[in-house]
mmCIF file of C-alpha atoms and ligand atoms in Angstrom:
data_model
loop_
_atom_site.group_PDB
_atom_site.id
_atom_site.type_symbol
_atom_site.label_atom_id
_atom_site.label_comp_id
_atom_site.label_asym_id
_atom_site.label_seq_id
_atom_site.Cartn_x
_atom_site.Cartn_y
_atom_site.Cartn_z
ATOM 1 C CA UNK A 1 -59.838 -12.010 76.001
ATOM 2 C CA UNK A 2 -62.063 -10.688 78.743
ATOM 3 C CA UNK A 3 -62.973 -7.602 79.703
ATOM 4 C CA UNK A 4 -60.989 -6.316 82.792
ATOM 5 C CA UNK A 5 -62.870 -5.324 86.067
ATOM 6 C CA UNK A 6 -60.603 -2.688 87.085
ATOM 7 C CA UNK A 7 -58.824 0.527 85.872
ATOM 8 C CA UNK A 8 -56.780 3.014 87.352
ATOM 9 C CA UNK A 9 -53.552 5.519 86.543
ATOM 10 C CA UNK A 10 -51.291 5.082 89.036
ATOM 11 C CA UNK A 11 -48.468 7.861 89.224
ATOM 12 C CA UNK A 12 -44.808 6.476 90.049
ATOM 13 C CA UNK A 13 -42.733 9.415 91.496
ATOM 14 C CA UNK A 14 -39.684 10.335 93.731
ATOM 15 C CA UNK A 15 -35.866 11.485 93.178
ATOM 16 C CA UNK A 16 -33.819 10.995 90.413
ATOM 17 C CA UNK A 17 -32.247 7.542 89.934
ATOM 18 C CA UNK A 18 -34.534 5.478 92.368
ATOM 19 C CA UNK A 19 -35.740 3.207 89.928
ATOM 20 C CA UNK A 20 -38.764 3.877 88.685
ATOM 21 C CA UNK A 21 -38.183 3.724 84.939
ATOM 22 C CA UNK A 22 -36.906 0.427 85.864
ATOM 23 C CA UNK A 23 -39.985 -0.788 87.356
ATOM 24 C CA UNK A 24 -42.337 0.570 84.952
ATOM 25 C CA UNK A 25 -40.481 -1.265 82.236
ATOM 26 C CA UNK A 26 -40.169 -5.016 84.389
ATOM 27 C CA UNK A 27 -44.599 -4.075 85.447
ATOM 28 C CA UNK A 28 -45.171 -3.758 81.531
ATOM 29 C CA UNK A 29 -42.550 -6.571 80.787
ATOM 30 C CA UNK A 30 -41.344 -4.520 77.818
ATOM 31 C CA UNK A 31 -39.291 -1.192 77.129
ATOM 32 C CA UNK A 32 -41.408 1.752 77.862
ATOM 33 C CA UNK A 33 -39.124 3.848 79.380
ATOM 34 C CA UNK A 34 -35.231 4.953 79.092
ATOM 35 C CA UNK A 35 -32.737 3.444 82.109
ATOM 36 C CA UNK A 36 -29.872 5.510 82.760
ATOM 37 C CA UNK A 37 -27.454 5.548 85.297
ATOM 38 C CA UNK A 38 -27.186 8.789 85.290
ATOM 39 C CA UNK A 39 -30.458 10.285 86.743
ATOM 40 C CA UNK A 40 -31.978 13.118 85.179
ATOM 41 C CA UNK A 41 -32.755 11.579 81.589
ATOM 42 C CA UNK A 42 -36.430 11.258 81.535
ATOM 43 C CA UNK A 43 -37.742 14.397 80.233
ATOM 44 C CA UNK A 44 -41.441 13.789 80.215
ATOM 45 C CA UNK A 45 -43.657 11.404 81.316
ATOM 46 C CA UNK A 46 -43.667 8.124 79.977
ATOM 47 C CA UNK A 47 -46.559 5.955 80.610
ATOM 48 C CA UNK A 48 -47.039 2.290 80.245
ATOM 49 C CA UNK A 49 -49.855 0.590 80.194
ATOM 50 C CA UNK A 50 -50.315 -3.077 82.156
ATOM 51 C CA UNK A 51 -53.184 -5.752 81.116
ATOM 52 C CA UNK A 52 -54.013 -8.066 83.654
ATOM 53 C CA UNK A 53 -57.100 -10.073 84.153
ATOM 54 C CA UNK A 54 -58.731 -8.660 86.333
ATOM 55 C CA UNK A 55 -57.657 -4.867 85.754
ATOM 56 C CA UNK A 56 -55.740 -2.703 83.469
ATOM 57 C CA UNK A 57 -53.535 -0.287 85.489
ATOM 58 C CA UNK A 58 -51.869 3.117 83.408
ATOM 59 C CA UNK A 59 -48.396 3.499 84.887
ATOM 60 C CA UNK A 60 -47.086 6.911 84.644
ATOM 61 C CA UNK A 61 -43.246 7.594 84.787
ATOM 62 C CA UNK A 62 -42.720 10.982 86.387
ATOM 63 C CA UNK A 63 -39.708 12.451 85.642
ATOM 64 C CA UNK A 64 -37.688 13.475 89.287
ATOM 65 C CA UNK A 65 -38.213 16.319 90.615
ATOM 66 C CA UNK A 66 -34.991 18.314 90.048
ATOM 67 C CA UNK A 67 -33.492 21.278 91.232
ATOM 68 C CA UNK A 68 -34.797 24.217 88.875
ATOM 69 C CA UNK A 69 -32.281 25.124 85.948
ATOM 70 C CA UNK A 70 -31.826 27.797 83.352
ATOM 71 C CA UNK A 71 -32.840 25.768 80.573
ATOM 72 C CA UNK A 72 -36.323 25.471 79.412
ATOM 73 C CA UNK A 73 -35.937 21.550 78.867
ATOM 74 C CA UNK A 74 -35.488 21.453 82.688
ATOM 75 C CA UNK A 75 -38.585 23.798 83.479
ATOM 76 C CA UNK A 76 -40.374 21.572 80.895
ATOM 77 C CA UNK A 77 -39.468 18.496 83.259
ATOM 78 C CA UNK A 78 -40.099 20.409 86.775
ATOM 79 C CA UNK A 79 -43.703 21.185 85.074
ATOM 80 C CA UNK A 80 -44.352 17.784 84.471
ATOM 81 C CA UNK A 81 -43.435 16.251 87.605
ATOM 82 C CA UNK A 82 -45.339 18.650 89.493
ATOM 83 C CA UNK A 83 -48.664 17.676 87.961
ATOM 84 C CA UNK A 84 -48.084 13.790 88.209
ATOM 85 C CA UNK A 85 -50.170 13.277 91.469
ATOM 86 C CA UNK A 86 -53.230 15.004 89.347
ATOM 87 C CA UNK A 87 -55.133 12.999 87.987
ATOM 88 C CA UNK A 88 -53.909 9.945 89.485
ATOM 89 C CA UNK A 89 -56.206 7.412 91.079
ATOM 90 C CA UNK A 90 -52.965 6.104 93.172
ATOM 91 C CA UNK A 91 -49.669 7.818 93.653
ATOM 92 C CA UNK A 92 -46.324 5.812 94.278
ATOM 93 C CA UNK A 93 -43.669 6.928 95.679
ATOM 94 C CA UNK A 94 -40.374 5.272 94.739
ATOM 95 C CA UNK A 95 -37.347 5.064 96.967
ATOM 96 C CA UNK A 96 -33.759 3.338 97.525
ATOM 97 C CA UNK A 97 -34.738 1.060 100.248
ATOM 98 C CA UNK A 98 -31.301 1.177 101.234
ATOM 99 C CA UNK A 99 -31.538 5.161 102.556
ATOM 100 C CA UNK A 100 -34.542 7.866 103.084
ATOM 101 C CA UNK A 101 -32.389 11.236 101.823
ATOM 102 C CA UNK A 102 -33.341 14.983 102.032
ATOM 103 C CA UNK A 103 -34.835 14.877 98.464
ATOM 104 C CA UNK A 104 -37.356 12.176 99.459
ATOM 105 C CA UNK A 105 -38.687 14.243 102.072
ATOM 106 C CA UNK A 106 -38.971 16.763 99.460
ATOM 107 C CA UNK A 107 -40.733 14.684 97.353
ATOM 108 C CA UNK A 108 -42.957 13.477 100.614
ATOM 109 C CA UNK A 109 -43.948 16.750 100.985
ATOM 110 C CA UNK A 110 -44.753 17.829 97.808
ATOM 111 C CA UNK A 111 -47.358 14.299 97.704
ATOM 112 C CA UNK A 112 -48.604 13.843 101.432
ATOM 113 C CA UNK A 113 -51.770 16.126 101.320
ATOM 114 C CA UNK A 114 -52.960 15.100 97.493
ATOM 115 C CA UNK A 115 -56.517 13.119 97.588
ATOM 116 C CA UNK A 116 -54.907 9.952 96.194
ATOM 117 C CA UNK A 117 -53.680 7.564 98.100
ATOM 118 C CA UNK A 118 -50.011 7.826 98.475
ATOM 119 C CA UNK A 119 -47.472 4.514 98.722
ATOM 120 C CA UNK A 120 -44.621 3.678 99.579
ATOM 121 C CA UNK A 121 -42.504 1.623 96.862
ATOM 122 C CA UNK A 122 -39.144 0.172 98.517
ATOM 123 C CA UNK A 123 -37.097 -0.488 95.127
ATOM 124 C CA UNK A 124 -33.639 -2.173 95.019
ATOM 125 C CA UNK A 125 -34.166 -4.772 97.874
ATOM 126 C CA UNK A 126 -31.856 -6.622 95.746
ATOM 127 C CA UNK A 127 -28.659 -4.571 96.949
ATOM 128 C CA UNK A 128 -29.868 -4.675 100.742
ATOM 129 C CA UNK A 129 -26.878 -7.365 102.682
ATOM 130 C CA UNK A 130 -30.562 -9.737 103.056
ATOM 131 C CA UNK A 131 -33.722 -10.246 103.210
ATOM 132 C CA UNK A 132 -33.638 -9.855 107.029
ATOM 133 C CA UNK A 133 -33.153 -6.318 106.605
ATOM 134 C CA UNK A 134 -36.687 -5.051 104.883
ATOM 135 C CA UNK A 135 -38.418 -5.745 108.093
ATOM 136 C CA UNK A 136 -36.505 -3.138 109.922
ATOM 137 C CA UNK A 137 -36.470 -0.895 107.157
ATOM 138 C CA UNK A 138 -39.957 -1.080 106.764
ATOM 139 C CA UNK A 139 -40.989 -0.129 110.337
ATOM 140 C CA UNK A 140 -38.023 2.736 110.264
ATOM 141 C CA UNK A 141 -39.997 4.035 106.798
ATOM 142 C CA UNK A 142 -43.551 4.072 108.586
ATOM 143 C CA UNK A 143 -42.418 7.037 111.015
ATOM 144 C CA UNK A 144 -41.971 8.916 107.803
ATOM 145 C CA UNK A 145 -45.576 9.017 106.761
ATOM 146 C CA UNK A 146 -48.355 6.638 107.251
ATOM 147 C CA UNK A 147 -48.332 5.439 103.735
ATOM 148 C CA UNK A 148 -51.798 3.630 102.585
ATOM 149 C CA UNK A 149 -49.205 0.343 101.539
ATOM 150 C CA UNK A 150 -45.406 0.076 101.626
ATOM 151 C CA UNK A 151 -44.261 -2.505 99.113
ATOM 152 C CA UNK A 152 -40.631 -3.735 98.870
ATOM 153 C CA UNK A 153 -39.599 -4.536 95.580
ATOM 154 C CA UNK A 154 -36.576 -5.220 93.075
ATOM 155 C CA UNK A 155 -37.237 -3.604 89.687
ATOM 156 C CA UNK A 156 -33.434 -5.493 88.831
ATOM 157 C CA UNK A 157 -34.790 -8.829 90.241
ATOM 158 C CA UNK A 158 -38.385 -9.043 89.962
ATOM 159 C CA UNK A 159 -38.292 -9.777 93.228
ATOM 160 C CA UNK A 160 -42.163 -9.138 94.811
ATOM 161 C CA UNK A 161 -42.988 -7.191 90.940
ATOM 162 C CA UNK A 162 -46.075 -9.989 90.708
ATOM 163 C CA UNK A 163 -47.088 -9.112 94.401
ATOM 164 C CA UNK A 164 -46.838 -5.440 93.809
ATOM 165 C CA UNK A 165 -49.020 -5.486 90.414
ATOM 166 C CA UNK A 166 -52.015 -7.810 91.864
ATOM 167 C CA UNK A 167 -52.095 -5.472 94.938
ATOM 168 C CA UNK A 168 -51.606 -2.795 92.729
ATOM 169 C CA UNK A 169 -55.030 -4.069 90.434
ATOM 170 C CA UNK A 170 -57.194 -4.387 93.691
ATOM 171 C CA UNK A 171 -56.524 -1.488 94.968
ATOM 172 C CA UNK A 172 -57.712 0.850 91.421
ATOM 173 C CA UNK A 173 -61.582 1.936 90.668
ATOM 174 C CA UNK A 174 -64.124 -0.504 89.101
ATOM 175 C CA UNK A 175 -64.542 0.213 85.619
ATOM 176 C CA UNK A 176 -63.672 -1.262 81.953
ATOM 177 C CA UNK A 177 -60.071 -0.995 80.296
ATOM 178 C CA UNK A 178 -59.335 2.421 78.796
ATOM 179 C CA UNK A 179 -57.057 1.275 76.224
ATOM 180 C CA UNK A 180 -56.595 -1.265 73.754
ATOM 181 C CA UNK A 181 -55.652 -4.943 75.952
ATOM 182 C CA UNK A 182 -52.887 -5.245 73.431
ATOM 183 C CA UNK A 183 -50.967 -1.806 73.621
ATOM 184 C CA UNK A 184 -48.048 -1.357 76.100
ATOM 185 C CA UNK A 185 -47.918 2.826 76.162
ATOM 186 C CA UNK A 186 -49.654 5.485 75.371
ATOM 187 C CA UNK A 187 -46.757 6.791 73.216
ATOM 188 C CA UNK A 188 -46.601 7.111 69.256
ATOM 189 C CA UNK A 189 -44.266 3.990 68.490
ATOM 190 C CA UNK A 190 -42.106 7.393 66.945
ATOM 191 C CA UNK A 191 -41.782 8.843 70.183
ATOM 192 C CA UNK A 192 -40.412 5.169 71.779
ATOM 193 C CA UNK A 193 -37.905 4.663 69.123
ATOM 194 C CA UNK A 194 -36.544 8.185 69.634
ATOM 195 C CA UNK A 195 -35.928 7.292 73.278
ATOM 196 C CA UNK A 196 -34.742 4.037 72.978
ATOM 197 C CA UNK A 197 -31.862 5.909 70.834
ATOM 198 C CA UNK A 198 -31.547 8.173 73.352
ATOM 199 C CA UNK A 199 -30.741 5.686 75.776
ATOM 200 C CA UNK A 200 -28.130 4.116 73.626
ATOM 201 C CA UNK A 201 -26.831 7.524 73.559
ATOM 202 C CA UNK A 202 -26.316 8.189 77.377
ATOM 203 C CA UNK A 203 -25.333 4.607 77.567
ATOM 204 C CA UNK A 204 -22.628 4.906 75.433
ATOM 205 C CA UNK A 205 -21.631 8.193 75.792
ATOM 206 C CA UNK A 206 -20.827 8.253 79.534
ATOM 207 C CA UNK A 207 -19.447 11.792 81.038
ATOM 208 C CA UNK A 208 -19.031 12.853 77.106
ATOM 209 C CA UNK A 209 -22.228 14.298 76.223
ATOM 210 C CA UNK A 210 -24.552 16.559 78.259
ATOM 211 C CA UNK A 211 -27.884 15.951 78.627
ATOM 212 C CA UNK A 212 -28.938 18.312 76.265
ATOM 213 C CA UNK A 213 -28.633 15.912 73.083
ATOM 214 C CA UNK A 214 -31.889 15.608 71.204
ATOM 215 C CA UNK A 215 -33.178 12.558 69.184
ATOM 216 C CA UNK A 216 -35.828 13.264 66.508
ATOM 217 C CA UNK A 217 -37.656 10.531 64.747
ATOM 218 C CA UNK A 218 -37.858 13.094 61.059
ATOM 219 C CA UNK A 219 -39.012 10.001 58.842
ATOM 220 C CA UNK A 220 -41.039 6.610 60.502
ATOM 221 C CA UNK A 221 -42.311 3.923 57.925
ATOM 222 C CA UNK A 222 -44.240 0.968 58.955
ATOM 223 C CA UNK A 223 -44.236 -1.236 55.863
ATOM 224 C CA UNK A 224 -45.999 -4.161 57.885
ATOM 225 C CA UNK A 225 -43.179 -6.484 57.531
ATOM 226 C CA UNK A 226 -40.294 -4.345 58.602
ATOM 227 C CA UNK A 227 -39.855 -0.573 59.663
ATOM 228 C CA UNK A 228 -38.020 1.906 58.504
ATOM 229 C CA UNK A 229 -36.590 4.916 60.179
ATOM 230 C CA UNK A 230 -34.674 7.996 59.792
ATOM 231 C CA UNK A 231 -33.438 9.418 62.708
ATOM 232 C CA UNK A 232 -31.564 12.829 64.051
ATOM 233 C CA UNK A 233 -29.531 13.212 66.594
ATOM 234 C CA UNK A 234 -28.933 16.736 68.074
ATOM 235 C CA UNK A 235 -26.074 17.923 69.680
ATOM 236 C CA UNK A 236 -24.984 21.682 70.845
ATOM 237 C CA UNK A 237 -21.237 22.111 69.599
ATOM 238 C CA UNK A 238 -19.116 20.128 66.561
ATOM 239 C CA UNK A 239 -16.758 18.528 69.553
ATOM 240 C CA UNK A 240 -19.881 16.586 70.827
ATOM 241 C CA UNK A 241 -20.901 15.713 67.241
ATOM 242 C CA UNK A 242 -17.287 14.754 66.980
ATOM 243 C CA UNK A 243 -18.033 12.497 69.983
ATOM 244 C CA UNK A 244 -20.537 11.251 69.106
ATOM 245 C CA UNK A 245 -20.200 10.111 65.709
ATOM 246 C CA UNK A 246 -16.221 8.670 67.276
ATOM 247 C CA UNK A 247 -13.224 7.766 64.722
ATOM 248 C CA UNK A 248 -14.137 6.202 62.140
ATOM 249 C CA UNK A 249 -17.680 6.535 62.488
ATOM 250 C CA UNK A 250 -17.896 3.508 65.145
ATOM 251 C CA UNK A 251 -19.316 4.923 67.857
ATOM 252 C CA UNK A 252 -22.380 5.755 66.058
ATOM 253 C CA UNK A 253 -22.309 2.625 64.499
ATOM 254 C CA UNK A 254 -22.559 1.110 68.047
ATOM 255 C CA UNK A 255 -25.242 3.483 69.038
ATOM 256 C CA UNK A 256 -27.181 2.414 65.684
ATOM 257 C CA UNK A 257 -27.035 -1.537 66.076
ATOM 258 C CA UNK A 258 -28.010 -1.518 69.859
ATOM 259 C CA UNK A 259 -30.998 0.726 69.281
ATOM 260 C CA UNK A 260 -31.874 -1.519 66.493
ATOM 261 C CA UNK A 261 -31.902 -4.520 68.290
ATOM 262 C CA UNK A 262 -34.223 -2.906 70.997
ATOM 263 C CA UNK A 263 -36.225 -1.654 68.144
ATOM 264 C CA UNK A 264 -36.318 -4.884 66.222
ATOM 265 C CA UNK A 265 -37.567 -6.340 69.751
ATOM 266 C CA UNK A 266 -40.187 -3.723 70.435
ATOM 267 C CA UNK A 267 -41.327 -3.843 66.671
ATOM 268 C CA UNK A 268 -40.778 -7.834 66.281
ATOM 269 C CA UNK A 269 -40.266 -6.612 62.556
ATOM 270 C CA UNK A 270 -36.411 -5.718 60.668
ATOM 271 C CA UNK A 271 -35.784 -2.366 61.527
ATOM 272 C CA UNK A 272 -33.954 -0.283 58.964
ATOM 273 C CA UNK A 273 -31.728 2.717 60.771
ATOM 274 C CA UNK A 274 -30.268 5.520 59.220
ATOM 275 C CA UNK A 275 -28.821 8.214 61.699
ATOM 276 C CA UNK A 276 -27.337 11.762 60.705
ATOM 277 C CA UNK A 277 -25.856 14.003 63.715
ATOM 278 C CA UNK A 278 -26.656 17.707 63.098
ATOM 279 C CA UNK A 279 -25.253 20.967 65.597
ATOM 280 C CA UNK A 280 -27.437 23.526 66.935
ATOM 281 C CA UNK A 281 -26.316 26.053 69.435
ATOM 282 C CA UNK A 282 -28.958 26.098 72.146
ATOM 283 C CA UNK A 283 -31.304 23.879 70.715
ATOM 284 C CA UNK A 284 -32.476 23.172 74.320
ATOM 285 C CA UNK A 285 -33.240 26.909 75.051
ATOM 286 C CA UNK A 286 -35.182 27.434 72.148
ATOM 287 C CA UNK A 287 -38.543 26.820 72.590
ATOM 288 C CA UNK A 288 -39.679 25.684 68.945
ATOM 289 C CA UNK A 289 -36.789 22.818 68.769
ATOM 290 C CA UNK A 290 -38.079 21.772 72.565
ATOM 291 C CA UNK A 291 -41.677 21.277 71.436
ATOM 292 C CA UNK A 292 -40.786 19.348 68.195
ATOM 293 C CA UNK A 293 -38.635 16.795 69.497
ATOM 294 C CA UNK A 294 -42.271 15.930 71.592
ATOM 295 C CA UNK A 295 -40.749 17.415 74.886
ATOM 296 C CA UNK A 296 -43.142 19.739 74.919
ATOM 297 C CA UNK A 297 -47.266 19.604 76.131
HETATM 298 P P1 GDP B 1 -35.327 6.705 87.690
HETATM 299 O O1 GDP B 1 -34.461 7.913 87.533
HETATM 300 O O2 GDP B 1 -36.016 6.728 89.020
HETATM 301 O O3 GDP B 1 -36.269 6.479 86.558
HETATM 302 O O4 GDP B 1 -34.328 5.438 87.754
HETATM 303 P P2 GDP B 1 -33.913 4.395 86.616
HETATM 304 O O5 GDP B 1 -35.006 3.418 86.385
HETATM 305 O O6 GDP B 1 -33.394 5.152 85.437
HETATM 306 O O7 GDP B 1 -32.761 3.601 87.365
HETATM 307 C C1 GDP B 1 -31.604 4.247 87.868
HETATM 308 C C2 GDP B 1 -30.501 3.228 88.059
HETATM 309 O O8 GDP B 1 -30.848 2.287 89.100
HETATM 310 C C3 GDP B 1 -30.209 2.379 86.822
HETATM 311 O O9 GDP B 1 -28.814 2.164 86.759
HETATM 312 C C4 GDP B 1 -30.942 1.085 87.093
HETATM 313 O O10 GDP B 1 -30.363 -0.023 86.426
HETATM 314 C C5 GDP B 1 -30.787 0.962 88.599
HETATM 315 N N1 GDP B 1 -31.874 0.170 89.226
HETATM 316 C C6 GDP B 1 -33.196 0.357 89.086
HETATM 317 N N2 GDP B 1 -33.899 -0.539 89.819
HETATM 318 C C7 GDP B 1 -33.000 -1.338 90.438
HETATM 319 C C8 GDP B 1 -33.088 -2.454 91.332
HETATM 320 O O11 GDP B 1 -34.159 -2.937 91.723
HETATM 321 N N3 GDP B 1 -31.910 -2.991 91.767
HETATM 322 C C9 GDP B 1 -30.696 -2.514 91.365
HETATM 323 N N4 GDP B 1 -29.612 -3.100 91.837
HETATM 324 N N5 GDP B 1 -30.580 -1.470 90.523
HETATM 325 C C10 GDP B 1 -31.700 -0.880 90.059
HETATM 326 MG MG1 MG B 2 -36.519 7.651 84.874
#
């Protein structure tokens, strides 16, 4: 393979629920990063990493900015977010292209003065009535901020995801690839599989669990031709472990055998699950349990 000409981090932030765990994941082409409908459920960054030819670009997943909250998962998250346009050699911001709310402005302002370049990502084109209507919304966008490139996309679709990644490659520094060509995050695989379990659990859980359910990865074998896993799920109170483990144990089941497809896919090895559910009051206040299920710095 040859050497790539370009590399960059480029920081993807903005409100919950815009879309930019989506877009990470379709940029990589592979699950980096949990989707939920329900905003709120990345906790730290997640970064992917994209290989191209000609550069290899570091994708950081912010986590929103929220509101502050009482927990210390939550000031954990508002930490993180406020240090993604560090470091960065290109910050994105990600928005509904359907509506500019309060919180974007929020998140405008928190980004407009940093020293890299700030864009404009217009995600979700795909639920705009047509086409026709990105023109207008891109010249209604541009007297928000003069952003250095606005780029509709559809994270669902695809739509303009090529576009965005080749502009995206010519616009980071010169220099050689950081990271292996082959790897797709800078993650421990253990830290992936925990949140691809997490997903199934917000998935599948709906309004039933709050997002204070923890996922630990306590045993992670890699035999070469298949994996093996033990995993724990965390949950405050006996009703949500109740929940969560459902009558006759099927709801777990469910949440077991969709994670381990995504894991089979991410692995392309036989993944063998085993799952226990386990209570502990305020395990998202304390600061130990935070910082061992890799939440933490
Ligand atoms: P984040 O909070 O900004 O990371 O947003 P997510 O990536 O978790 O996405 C939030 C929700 O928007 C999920 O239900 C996604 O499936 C959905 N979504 C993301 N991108 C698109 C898109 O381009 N089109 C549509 N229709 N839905 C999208
Ligand atoms: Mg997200």
């Amino acid at each position: 393979m040859t050497e790539s000409k370009r590399f960059g981090v480029v920081s993807f932030v903005g409100r919950p629920n815009v879309g930019k765990s989506s877009l990470i994941n379709r940029l990589v082409g592979q699950k980096v990063s949990i989707v939920s409908r329900r905003p709120q459920t990345t906790w730290r960054e997640i970064t992917g990493i994209f290989t191209g030819e000609n550069a290899q670009l570091v994708l950081v997943d912010s986590p929103g900015l929220h509101k502050p909250r009482k927990q210390l998962l939550s000031r954990r998250a508002n930490q993180s977010a406020r240090g993604a346009g560090t470091g960065a050699d290109l910050v994105c911001q990600v928005v509904d292209a359907r509506h500019w709310t309060a919180e974007d402005q929020q998140v405008l302002d928190h980004f407009r003065d940093i020293a890299a370049p700030l864009w404009l990502i217009m995600n979700k084109v795909d639920l705009l009535d047509s086409l026709t209507q990105v023109l207008p919304r891109i010249s209604e966008l541009q007297t928000k901020h003069s952003w250095v490139e606005m780029v509709p996309v559809s994270a669902k679709s695809g739509y303009n995801c090529e576009h965005l990644l080749s502009t995206l490659s010519s616009a980071v520094p010169e220099g050689p690839p950081g990271y292996d060509t082959e790897m797709l995050s800078t993650l421990p695989a253990r830290f992936l599989a925990a949140e691809i379990v997490r997903e199934q659990i917000f998935r599948q859980m709906g309004d039933e669990i709050p997002y204070t359910s923890g996922v630990e990865v306590s045993r992670f074998e890699d035999h070469g031709d298949h994996v093996e896993l033990d995993i724990s799920i965390w949950c405050e109170t006996k009703g949500q472990k109740a929940a969560l483990i459902g009558a006759k144990g099927v709801r777990l089941k469910s949440i077991g055998s969709s994670a381990r497809i995504q894991l089979e896919r991410m692995f392309n090895c036989p993944v063998h699950l085993m799952q226990q559910v386990k209570v502990k009051k305020g395990w998202a206040d304390d600061h130990r349990a935070v910082t061992q299920l890799g939440y933490g710095e």
